[in-house]
Amino acid sequence: MLIIAAIFLIFMGRFAYIAATGHIAGVDLTKRSNKKYEGDSVIRAQRGTIYDSSGNVLAQDTNAYAVYAVLSHDYVTAGKKPLYVADKKKTAKALSKYLPMSEANIYKQLTPKNKAVYQVEFGSAGQNLSLSIKRKIEKQHLTGIYFKESPTRLYPNGTFASHVVGIAQTPKGSEDSGSQDLVGVMGVEKYFNEQLTGQDGYKNLTKDSYGYSINQNKNKVKAAKNGQDVYLTLDSRMQSYLESLLSKVNKKYQPASMNAVLMNAKTGEILAASQRPTFNASTKKGIGDVWRDTLVEDGYEPGSVLKIATLSAAIDSGHYNPDQYYKSGSVLVSGKKISDWQTAGWGMIPLNQAFARSSNVGMVKLEQEMGAKTWKSYIEKFGFLKKTGIELPGETAGTLQYERPLDQATTSFGQGINVNVMQMLQMTSAIANNGTMIKPQILAGVGQEQQITPIKAGKPIKASTAKKVMQNMEDVVYKDYGTGQVYQIPGYKIAAKTGTAQITGPNGGYLTGASNYIFSVSGIAPADDPKYILYITMKQPGNMTDSAETILSQVFNPMMKRALEYTKEAEKDKQQQVKVASVLSQSTKDAQKKLEAQNLKTTLVGSGNLVVQQLPKAGSVILPNQRVLLMTNGAMTMPDVNGWSKNDLLKLAQLTGIDVDIKGSGYAYHQSLAVNSLLDGVKQIKVQLK
């Protein structure tokens, strides 16, 4: 009895200690209990959307699904009902309808040699599945087939400025760490990763012993902060057309690479930009061919297009006598022979023909007249050897080989100096803007779209110099001895400069052969009132069945013509534009009457009788017959969107804050939510276009 009493006292003392201190074996029992009955639920932040200049989506968040199959017979319900794949042949047949795998390969995956395997996946074929495919598979009611959800990035346009827009993806190994955040690894996605990335929130729940949430009023919630949207200067119409032209030329002539950029000559806005090889951002097909954005990351010798800077420098520094004759063909510099592309030359010709003929010897003469020091100062004034600062990652500053007289001479026709595409556009802008150089811009705003204003990158030459160089660029196109006659576009005056740059071989020296060059053209149009600059390069065409100028003109001419025609349409539209009147706090009847008097369409979002919000906002300048959405007091209700354009639907999403999932192209004909349904609490509306 004494022993039992002693043991009892020991237990009593132990219980008293635990009750008083709340600890046992170094564990805080209060925290352990809270942990058992509390749980954190992550509220995922949405990555910002990337838009073009017209509000078209270039990149946005969505969810992707990966399918997997449980094979272990241990996975059953309490009643021993199988939760594993019981009928493998039926499962393989059903999955083969929705996965890019044959029925035989799926069955093979479902029957591994190792019988102890718990579950299997289906490689890349079973990953990145859309919600619609997931639902179709689920409708087959396949036992043992499950899905893992993960955030992914949707690029609805496929091959569309892919290296410029870039991609965002979940880093490898992030699933093991529990993170599913998307990270930009290329292009704008990478450059603005910090702004695009949101901050996840959380919900701290109090649960009962069965895991159900209790005490809702005591739950702690921190809202997620979505990433900021990014707006680009790209014009989808121009970009799509440029992609199609490049693809056609690339397929026919098979160059090692191509670059093409269309820029607004006055503002520096990049309206279209692409490269070859490229990739489909949606499927990732071709992404392994070239990872770099060659528009900014690649330095190369520009060849004769740099003669724009050489001629500008000679005229501006007072070392140009257009009527002076020189002997073309070749010239010796430090004992080395420099030749014209037409090695026999054209005999004794005046300097005013050197540029249009693209004479290397003529440019060397200009460099020698200026002197190495003066010529180098203009190289720097034109922004070479430093980054333009365009909002794209990895821009190279370029290099210059300039120690010997021979180096100094060869730079006059674009050798011995490395540049990037944006630097060449920036240089050409000085000719289009009376000597003022304009910085190329790809960004139209973070958080909200802003009006683009030109950013001056310097004034390397006088206005009078720019006009003389412009005339020489016109001679390239219109003189019978000009190298760019193929770039004439009926109805428009074109100024251009062609280029043929040698390529350094792996063992030093330049490659030989008819196609071992970087061929290029830089053009301004219209020459008498510059609106666009188009710069194209093509490296080593593998199937050179036409001249370089003929090949490049198949991109240059239709692209520049399309841009100029759009300008005509825009100027015509501008004369008809309407400034939206303010109708806030007015009755719906008066508001509609006022806007309809401006030849605008109106739609009410709500059942009230007073306007509380309008989109487009008051003061916005839009075209006649555009739709103005009016939100009324009272509950928000779903309008009839039949016949609406994609742009109208995006306005609805912006006004209501509800995600509008748009499928197809054309105009709306089906909506998932009935007309006049309440919008309160609705998270997504699906609209089909045709």
XYZ file of C-alpha atoms in Angstrom:
690
model
C 0.000 0.000 0.000
C 2.922 2.341 0.769
C 4.449 1.571 -2.667
C 1.096 2.233 -4.380
C 0.706 5.476 -2.446
C 4.199 6.578 -3.407
C 3.532 5.857 -7.107
C 0.236 7.731 -6.848
C 1.994 10.742 -5.323
C 4.616 10.691 -8.101
C 1.869 10.717 -10.771
C -0.015 13.464 -8.947
C 3.127 15.556 -8.751
C 3.840 14.982 -12.426
C 0.318 15.972 -13.447
C 0.493 19.034 -11.195
C 3.791 20.086 -12.809
C 2.406 19.632 -16.324
C -0.765 21.548 -15.453
C 1.177 24.391 -13.844
C 3.938 24.776 -16.483
C 2.128 23.650 -19.658
C 5.320 21.874 -20.786
C 6.365 18.269 -21.110
C 9.719 17.012 -22.339
C 10.516 20.554 -23.538
C 7.323 20.764 -25.616
C 4.926 23.704 -25.163
C 1.574 21.929 -24.943
C -0.429 25.110 -25.576
C 1.382 25.712 -28.880
C 1.113 22.039 -29.794
C -2.635 22.128 -29.132
C -3.050 25.332 -31.132
C -1.093 23.806 -33.965
C -3.415 20.820 -33.963
C -6.545 22.949 -34.108
C -5.175 25.779 -36.236
C -3.968 25.754 -39.797
C -2.657 28.215 -42.368
C -4.175 28.275 -45.827
C -2.129 30.128 -48.454
C -4.027 32.651 -50.561
C -2.124 32.711 -53.819
C -1.344 36.058 -55.404
C -1.902 36.447 -59.113
C 1.022 37.410 -61.318
C 0.457 40.629 -63.258
C -0.814 40.470 -66.841
C 1.217 41.748 -69.795
C -0.739 43.743 -72.393
C 0.019 45.224 -75.792
C -0.690 48.869 -76.680
C -4.364 48.128 -77.421
C -5.052 46.188 -74.235
C -4.733 42.743 -75.824
C -3.404 40.093 -73.420
C 0.103 38.853 -74.214
C 0.686 36.889 -70.991
C -1.545 36.063 -68.029
C -1.862 33.613 -65.160
C -3.833 30.404 -65.370
C -3.719 26.955 -63.784
C -2.208 23.872 -65.402
C -2.812 20.290 -64.389
C -0.623 17.193 -64.348
C -2.321 13.792 -64.450
C -1.021 10.797 -62.484
C -2.221 7.267 -61.769
C -2.180 5.459 -58.407
C -1.324 1.745 -58.862
C -0.913 0.549 -55.274
C -3.648 -1.836 -54.146
C -3.262 -0.441 -50.643
C -5.103 2.703 -51.704
C -8.718 1.783 -50.934
C -11.701 3.215 -49.068
C -12.733 2.105 -45.606
C -15.061 -0.344 -47.321
C -12.186 -1.760 -49.385
C -13.415 -0.078 -52.574
C -10.458 0.453 -54.951
C -9.061 3.984 -55.337
C -6.284 2.706 -57.592
C -6.355 1.939 -61.330
C -8.368 -1.262 -61.455
C -8.982 -1.533 -65.204
C -5.718 -0.576 -66.913
C -6.846 -1.300 -70.479
C -9.959 0.829 -70.132
C -7.925 3.615 -68.519
C -5.258 3.544 -71.255
C -7.890 3.685 -73.991
C -9.694 6.606 -72.358
C -6.538 8.642 -71.647
C -5.213 8.178 -75.207
C -8.089 10.388 -76.405
C -6.808 13.360 -74.409
C -3.044 12.905 -74.023
C -0.457 13.005 -76.828
C 0.438 9.346 -76.137
C -0.643 6.131 -77.781
C -2.909 3.693 -75.975
C -0.083 1.124 -75.976
C 2.414 3.521 -74.364
C -0.080 4.580 -71.699
C -0.811 0.921 -70.893
C 2.916 0.240 -70.684
C 3.251 3.131 -68.219
C 0.410 1.672 -66.146
C 2.073 -1.750 -65.966
C 5.628 -1.143 -64.665
C 7.959 -4.083 -64.060
C 8.381 -3.021 -60.442
C 5.099 -4.097 -58.829
C 5.876 -2.047 -55.713
C 5.464 1.282 -57.540
C 2.834 3.365 -55.747
C 1.963 5.789 -58.568
C 3.137 6.757 -62.051
C 3.075 9.902 -64.184
C 3.056 10.305 -67.954
C 6.034 12.604 -68.581
C 5.560 15.811 -70.542
C 2.458 14.331 -72.226
C 0.630 14.371 -68.918
C 1.697 17.849 -67.836
C 0.447 21.379 -68.550
C -3.072 20.168 -69.225
C -5.774 22.800 -69.549
C -8.845 22.916 -67.332
C -11.031 21.788 -70.232
C -8.888 18.671 -70.837
C -8.889 17.905 -67.097
C -12.678 18.077 -67.001
C -13.022 15.845 -70.057
C -10.820 13.212 -68.415
C -12.777 13.512 -65.155
C -16.022 12.839 -67.039
C -14.642 9.378 -67.920
C -14.817 8.489 -64.181
C -11.526 6.608 -64.267
C -10.675 5.035 -60.914
C -7.159 5.827 -59.740
C -6.619 8.827 -62.009
C -5.838 12.080 -60.186
C -4.533 15.562 -60.918
C -2.025 17.979 -59.434
C -2.763 21.672 -59.894
C -0.039 24.243 -60.401
C 0.081 27.863 -61.576
C 1.291 28.424 -65.111
C 1.525 31.248 -67.598
C -0.754 31.532 -70.601
C 0.609 33.055 -73.816
C -2.480 33.149 -76.048
C -0.699 34.333 -79.218
C 1.853 31.507 -79.465
C 4.761 32.703 -81.599
C 4.494 36.404 -80.913
C 7.532 38.525 -79.937
C 8.410 35.491 -77.831
C 11.908 36.558 -76.763
C 10.697 40.104 -76.052
C 7.657 39.172 -73.955
C 9.636 36.262 -72.496
C 8.359 33.447 -70.320
C 7.708 32.821 -66.630
C 7.798 29.358 -65.152
C 8.017 27.496 -61.852
C 11.700 26.920 -61.010
C 12.929 23.333 -60.888
C 12.818 21.869 -57.400
C 10.297 24.449 -56.203
C 7.651 21.769 -55.630
C 9.928 20.100 -53.091
C 10.242 23.366 -51.183
C 6.495 23.940 -51.321
C 6.745 27.055 -53.485
C 4.723 27.349 -56.679
C 5.589 30.921 -57.565
C 6.206 31.701 -61.220
C 9.510 33.407 -62.010
C 10.329 35.356 -65.174
C 13.322 33.831 -66.935
C 13.357 35.776 -70.214
C 12.318 39.072 -71.763
C 9.850 41.451 -70.113
C 8.787 38.630 -67.777
C 12.322 38.613 -66.377
C 13.034 42.361 -66.496
C 9.833 43.224 -64.589
C 9.679 40.057 -62.498
C 9.622 42.010 -59.224
C 6.708 44.201 -60.351
C 4.769 41.315 -61.909
C 5.171 39.057 -58.875
C 2.508 39.465 -56.217
C 2.652 38.715 -52.500
C 0.798 35.646 -51.265
C -1.674 36.097 -48.435
C -2.839 33.570 -45.874
C -5.875 32.517 -43.876
C -5.292 31.218 -40.328
C -8.148 28.815 -39.531
C -9.367 27.395 -36.207
C -10.520 23.789 -36.719
C -12.328 21.159 -34.736
C -11.030 17.610 -34.222
C -12.525 16.602 -37.566
C -10.748 19.385 -39.440
C -13.794 21.594 -40.012
C -13.409 25.360 -39.656
C -14.934 26.904 -36.519
C -15.026 30.374 -34.945
C -15.079 32.112 -38.331
C -14.944 35.532 -36.689
C -11.599 34.658 -35.088
C -9.913 33.520 -38.286
C -6.962 35.710 -39.259
C -6.817 36.689 -42.910
C -4.118 38.531 -44.817
C -5.264 39.324 -48.335
C -3.010 38.449 -51.249
C -1.504 41.354 -53.136
C -1.599 40.671 -56.872
C 1.311 41.654 -59.082
C 1.210 44.800 -61.175
C 0.187 44.645 -64.830
C 2.740 45.643 -67.462
C 1.775 47.468 -70.665
C 4.003 47.278 -73.748
C 4.238 49.447 -76.858
C 3.798 46.442 -79.173
C 0.934 46.665 -81.658
C -0.628 43.204 -82.122
C -1.641 43.913 -85.719
C 1.885 44.939 -86.713
C 3.488 42.179 -84.655
C 1.352 39.397 -86.119
C 2.090 40.580 -89.656
C 5.831 40.787 -88.982
C 5.818 37.251 -87.560
C 4.107 35.887 -90.668
C 6.542 37.673 -93.023
C 9.595 36.462 -91.107
C 8.301 32.896 -90.953
C 7.726 32.848 -94.707
C 11.199 34.184 -95.535
C 12.851 32.018 -92.888
C 11.264 28.870 -94.296
C 12.212 29.669 -97.898
C 15.780 30.930 -97.474
C 16.790 29.191 -94.206
C 19.101 31.846 -92.702
C 21.116 31.116 -89.567
C 19.279 33.993 -87.884
C 17.123 37.049 -88.563
C 16.139 40.163 -86.610
C 13.461 42.727 -87.442
C 12.145 45.735 -85.514
C 9.574 48.373 -86.465
C 9.859 51.588 -84.412
C 7.831 54.778 -84.282
C 10.318 57.345 -85.593
C 8.979 60.195 -83.445
C 8.445 58.504 -80.072
C 10.789 55.522 -80.124
C 7.913 53.077 -79.440
C 8.753 49.538 -80.547
C 5.632 48.525 -82.469
C 6.826 45.099 -83.622
C 9.979 43.098 -82.900
C 10.974 39.513 -83.545
C 13.836 37.190 -84.332
C 14.524 33.867 -85.961
C 14.980 31.225 -84.655
C 12.078 31.829 -82.274
C 9.674 29.668 -80.290
C 6.010 29.209 -79.505
C 5.564 30.617 -76.007
C 2.379 28.601 -75.528
C 3.766 25.161 -76.402
C 7.473 25.996 -75.820
C 8.242 24.390 -79.184
C 11.620 25.637 -80.472
C 12.675 27.237 -77.180
C 15.932 25.306 -77.174
C 17.108 26.709 -80.526
C 18.055 30.183 -79.270
C 17.524 31.185 -75.648
C 18.956 34.701 -76.064
C 17.006 37.788 -77.047
C 19.275 38.578 -79.993
C 17.747 42.050 -80.372
C 19.657 43.249 -77.317
C 21.979 40.471 -76.151
C 23.917 39.898 -79.379
C 26.713 42.204 -80.469
C 27.638 42.096 -84.160
C 29.473 44.093 -86.827
C 26.737 46.116 -88.578
C 28.460 46.606 -91.914
C 27.455 49.343 -94.325
C 24.345 50.549 -92.458
C 26.824 52.227 -90.105
C 27.774 54.480 -93.036
C 24.763 56.556 -91.951
C 26.853 57.602 -88.941
C 30.031 58.017 -91.012
C 28.418 60.329 -93.547
C 26.642 62.248 -90.757
C 29.913 62.777 -88.895
C 31.765 63.961 -92.010
C 29.049 66.457 -92.965
C 28.498 67.672 -89.411
C 32.222 68.184 -88.715
C 32.756 70.071 -91.993
C 34.866 67.398 -93.717
C 32.573 66.561 -96.605
C 32.940 67.936 -100.106
C 30.241 66.210 -102.200
C 31.732 67.331 -105.515
C 35.251 66.037 -104.770
C 36.280 63.085 -106.940
C 38.149 60.009 -105.695
C 39.279 56.735 -107.249
C 36.952 53.902 -106.246
C 37.767 50.199 -106.197
C 40.448 49.898 -103.517
C 42.711 51.845 -101.188
C 45.798 50.954 -99.140
C 45.768 51.646 -95.388
C 48.913 50.726 -93.443
C 49.892 48.418 -96.290
C 46.549 46.586 -96.241
C 44.136 46.694 -99.170
C 40.558 47.769 -98.537
C 38.178 47.086 -101.421
C 34.714 48.133 -102.508
C 32.046 45.408 -102.762
C 32.455 45.841 -106.508
C 36.186 45.235 -106.457
C 36.823 46.872 -109.843
C 35.119 50.014 -108.568
C 33.329 52.586 -110.695
C 36.356 54.599 -111.718
C 36.665 58.247 -110.623
C 33.397 59.217 -108.940
C 32.281 62.161 -106.756
C 31.866 61.678 -103.008
C 28.147 62.416 -103.339
C 27.794 58.956 -104.945
C 29.846 57.057 -102.343
C 26.970 56.551 -99.903
C 24.348 55.465 -102.456
C 26.817 53.064 -104.082
C 27.888 51.869 -100.599
C 31.554 52.472 -101.394
C 33.929 51.375 -98.610
C 36.740 53.353 -100.188
C 34.624 56.520 -100.108
C 33.907 56.041 -96.393
C 37.600 55.451 -95.635
C 38.362 58.737 -97.375
C 35.792 60.514 -95.188
C 37.252 58.950 -92.024
C 40.761 60.053 -93.023
C 39.497 63.579 -93.753
C 37.864 63.779 -90.316
C 40.699 62.154 -88.393
C 40.439 59.283 -85.925
C 39.711 61.491 -82.920
C 36.785 63.311 -84.548
C 35.294 60.112 -85.968
C 35.471 58.355 -82.581
C 33.749 61.296 -80.891
C 30.797 60.859 -83.262
C 30.706 57.099 -82.632
C 30.199 57.970 -78.963
C 27.720 60.788 -79.720
C 25.579 58.316 -81.650
C 25.261 56.198 -78.506
C 27.484 53.301 -79.451
C 29.592 51.558 -76.763
C 26.863 52.114 -74.157
C 23.471 50.531 -73.567
C 20.334 52.241 -74.843
C 18.593 51.323 -71.581
C 15.607 49.667 -73.241
C 13.563 47.671 -70.724
C 14.846 44.240 -71.764
C 17.360 42.108 -69.852
C 20.930 41.396 -70.912
C 21.562 44.345 -73.245
C 25.130 44.463 -74.505
C 27.003 47.765 -74.708
C 29.106 46.752 -77.687
C 32.860 47.001 -78.333
C 35.261 48.961 -80.521
C 38.592 47.955 -82.019
C 40.295 51.285 -82.650
C 44.018 51.166 -81.873
C 45.558 51.099 -85.370
C 44.900 53.296 -88.421
C 43.560 50.180 -90.187
C 41.014 49.613 -87.369
C 39.971 53.259 -87.534
C 39.475 53.024 -91.295
C 37.402 49.807 -91.207
C 34.989 51.207 -88.631
C 33.913 53.762 -91.234
C 32.077 50.973 -93.080
C 30.937 49.015 -90.015
C 33.739 46.587 -89.226
C 35.762 46.446 -86.019
C 32.786 47.780 -84.058
C 30.145 45.643 -82.321
C 26.633 47.008 -81.837
C 23.167 45.767 -80.919
C 19.923 46.185 -82.851
C 18.510 48.861 -80.549
C 21.633 51.008 -80.904
C 21.205 50.940 -84.682
C 17.574 52.047 -84.403
C 18.579 54.805 -82.003
C 21.280 56.047 -84.411
C 18.868 56.106 -87.364
C 16.328 58.078 -85.313
C 18.686 61.082 -85.397
C 18.209 61.298 -89.171
C 14.422 61.034 -88.817
C 14.224 63.729 -86.095
C 16.372 66.569 -87.443
C 19.476 65.505 -85.543
C 17.801 64.565 -82.223
C 18.305 60.941 -81.264
C 15.323 59.118 -79.669
C 15.656 56.210 -77.243
C 13.817 52.991 -78.235
C 10.997 52.175 -75.782
C 9.144 48.913 -75.189
C 7.370 49.883 -71.945
C 4.090 51.811 -71.914
C 3.498 51.591 -68.176
C 3.547 49.482 -65.018
C 0.277 49.316 -63.118
C -1.490 51.394 -65.731
C -0.884 52.364 -69.343
C 0.655 55.791 -69.852
C 1.036 58.143 -72.777
C 4.408 57.566 -74.407
C 6.601 60.648 -74.656
C 9.879 60.693 -76.597
C 13.043 60.308 -74.521
C 15.938 62.240 -76.049
C 19.182 60.284 -76.179
C 21.263 63.227 -77.385
C 21.676 65.477 -80.414
C 24.726 64.132 -82.246
C 24.237 66.187 -85.419
C 22.636 69.420 -86.603
C 19.250 69.504 -88.307
C 20.902 70.595 -91.563
C 23.173 67.544 -91.430
C 20.211 65.201 -90.875
C 18.445 66.594 -93.942
C 21.510 66.050 -96.153
C 21.926 62.490 -94.910
C 18.208 61.850 -95.513
C 18.665 62.939 -99.118
C 21.584 60.528 -99.491
C 19.406 57.726 -98.059
C 16.774 58.562 -100.677
C 19.479 58.298 -103.352
C 20.117 54.714 -102.189
C 16.537 53.875 -103.183
C 15.888 56.123 -106.184
C 19.193 56.723 -108.016
C 19.987 54.274 -110.806
C 23.275 53.493 -109.054
C 21.694 53.088 -105.591
C 22.022 49.712 -103.863
C 18.459 49.783 -102.489
C 16.223 50.319 -105.517
C 14.256 47.175 -104.614
C 12.916 48.958 -101.506
C 10.745 51.398 -103.455
C 7.094 51.389 -102.320
C 4.635 53.033 -104.757
C 2.860 56.025 -103.227
C 5.459 56.590 -100.487
C 8.915 58.164 -100.396
C 11.439 55.778 -98.815
C 14.925 56.520 -97.438
C 17.175 53.545 -96.718
C 20.682 52.163 -96.319
C 21.712 48.634 -97.171
C 24.417 46.662 -95.398
C 26.635 43.639 -95.952
C 28.860 42.763 -92.992
C 31.549 40.104 -92.994
C 31.467 37.453 -90.266
C 34.488 36.603 -88.157
C 35.469 32.944 -88.397
C 36.232 30.644 -85.439
C 39.985 30.899 -86.046
C 40.116 34.645 -86.699
C 39.785 36.402 -90.023
C 36.574 36.703 -91.999
C 34.568 33.880 -93.567
C 34.397 33.643 -97.335
C 31.540 32.574 -99.573
C 28.520 34.326 -101.100
C 26.225 33.794 -98.126
C 28.661 34.187 -95.211
C 27.543 37.715 -94.358
C 25.073 39.589 -92.191
C 22.837 41.341 -94.726
C 20.757 44.257 -93.507
C 18.607 47.251 -94.343
C 17.542 50.258 -92.298
C 14.731 52.367 -93.720
C 12.780 55.506 -92.863
C 9.311 56.286 -94.224
C 7.910 58.555 -95.388
C 11.208 60.331 -96.040
C 9.535 63.742 -96.196
C 7.668 63.230 -92.882
C 9.249 60.300 -90.989
C 6.843 58.094 -89.061
C 8.552 54.686 -89.005
C 12.004 53.153 -88.886
C 12.303 49.511 -89.927
C 15.574 47.656 -89.388
C 16.133 44.072 -90.572
C 19.194 41.815 -90.416
C 19.710 38.363 -91.926
C 22.704 36.134 -91.208
C 24.008 33.454 -93.574
C 20.995 32.396 -95.656
C 21.378 28.659 -96.308
C 19.280 28.719 -99.477
C 20.334 31.951 -101.175
C 18.402 31.620 -104.424
C 17.825 35.410 -104.647
C 19.948 38.465 -103.916
C 20.111 39.638 -100.304
C 18.208 42.825 -101.130
C 15.430 40.838 -102.822
C 15.138 38.530 -99.812
C 15.007 41.376 -97.280
C 12.536 43.340 -99.410
C 10.040 40.492 -98.921
C 9.849 41.579 -95.287
C 10.671 45.290 -95.569
C 8.273 46.370 -98.313
C 5.024 44.724 -97.141
C 5.756 45.520 -93.473
C 6.499 49.195 -94.098
C 3.544 49.503 -96.467
C 1.184 47.970 -93.897
C 2.440 50.387 -91.220
C 1.992 53.396 -93.489
C -1.516 52.301 -94.447
C -2.434 51.955 -90.766
C -1.191 55.511 -90.286
C -3.548 56.757 -92.994
C -6.457 54.949 -91.340
C -5.515 56.318 -87.911
C -5.310 59.894 -89.213
C -8.730 59.459 -90.797
C -10.116 58.066 -87.527
C -8.543 60.901 -85.550
C -10.679 63.419 -87.409
C -13.780 61.535 -86.253
C -12.749 60.994 -82.616
C -15.155 61.743 -79.764
C -14.271 63.065 -76.300
C -16.416 61.126 -73.826
C -18.671 63.366 -71.732
C -18.963 62.976 -67.953
C -22.277 61.436 -66.857
C -21.431 60.603 -63.239
C -24.259 61.163 -60.738
C -26.715 61.665 -63.585
C -29.845 59.589 -64.073
C -29.389 56.593 -66.349
C -31.934 58.033 -68.782
C -30.146 61.393 -69.063
C -26.707 59.739 -69.213
C -27.678 57.455 -72.076
C -29.300 60.317 -73.960
C -26.189 62.503 -73.529
C -23.748 59.812 -74.720
C -25.938 58.652 -77.587
C -25.978 62.244 -78.788
C -22.191 61.832 -79.153
C -22.841 58.826 -81.394
C -21.725 56.381 -78.682
C -23.318 53.108 -77.586
C -24.266 52.675 -73.914
C -24.858 49.634 -71.698
C -26.064 49.630 -68.092
C -24.373 47.379 -65.531
C -26.891 47.353 -62.685
C -30.570 47.901 -62.030
C -30.346 51.343 -60.416
C -31.370 54.702 -61.797
C -28.175 56.698 -61.113
C -24.723 56.409 -62.762
C -21.896 55.839 -60.247
C -19.075 54.788 -62.628
C -18.393 54.962 -66.350
C -15.852 53.330 -68.654
C -14.182 54.778 -70.715
C -13.753 57.584 -68.216
C -14.861 61.138 -68.884
C -12.428 62.960 -71.148
C -11.261 59.797 -72.922
C -10.910 60.179 -76.696
C -12.503 57.295 -78.614
C -14.027 56.584 -82.019
C -17.753 56.941 -82.798
C -19.994 53.927 -82.145
C -17.744 52.689 -79.332
C -19.418 51.283 -76.221
C -19.520 53.140 -72.895
C -20.348 51.016 -69.838
C -22.380 52.702 -67.104
C -22.447 51.192 -63.612
C -25.537 52.176 -61.668
C -26.360 52.372 -57.983
C -27.830 49.234 -56.417
C -26.781 45.669 -57.205
C -24.546 44.927 -60.210
C -26.318 42.859 -62.841
C -25.105 40.965 -65.875
C -25.671 42.765 -69.205
C -26.468 41.060 -72.485
C -23.055 40.849 -74.189
C -24.305 39.310 -77.419
C -22.405 40.938 -80.325
C -19.807 42.558 -78.060
C -16.173 42.808 -79.164
C -13.275 41.487 -77.088
C -12.405 45.079 -76.192
C -15.913 45.642 -74.787
C -15.635 42.486 -72.682
C -12.313 43.643 -71.262
C -14.015 46.911 -70.262
C -16.640 44.862 -68.404
C -13.909 42.970 -66.544
C -12.158 46.221 -65.631
C -15.356 47.935 -64.454
C -16.696 45.037 -62.356
C -13.431 43.476 -61.192
C -14.722 40.077 -62.352
C -12.563 37.776 -64.455
C -14.042 37.438 -67.956
C -12.752 34.248 -69.600
C -12.898 34.903 -73.363
C -12.683 31.982 -75.789
C -12.514 32.146 -79.572
C -12.284 35.183 -81.838
C -14.794 37.559 -83.371
C -17.853 38.694 -81.408
C -19.680 37.345 -78.355
C -22.518 34.882 -78.909
C -22.710 32.922 -75.636
C -22.307 33.923 -71.987
C -22.148 31.597 -68.975
C -24.206 33.953 -66.786
C -27.782 34.797 -67.702
C -28.756 38.392 -68.512
C -29.759 40.415 -65.416
C -28.201 37.847 -63.039
C -26.627 39.371 -59.934
C -22.862 39.822 -60.197
C -22.235 40.042 -56.446
C -19.938 37.179 -55.456
C -19.347 36.058 -59.048
C -15.659 35.370 -59.671
C -15.644 34.448 -63.355
C -17.836 34.850 -66.410
C -17.179 32.776 -69.527
C -17.890 34.269 -72.930
C -17.586 32.497 -76.274
C -16.758 34.489 -79.421
C -17.267 33.576 -83.048
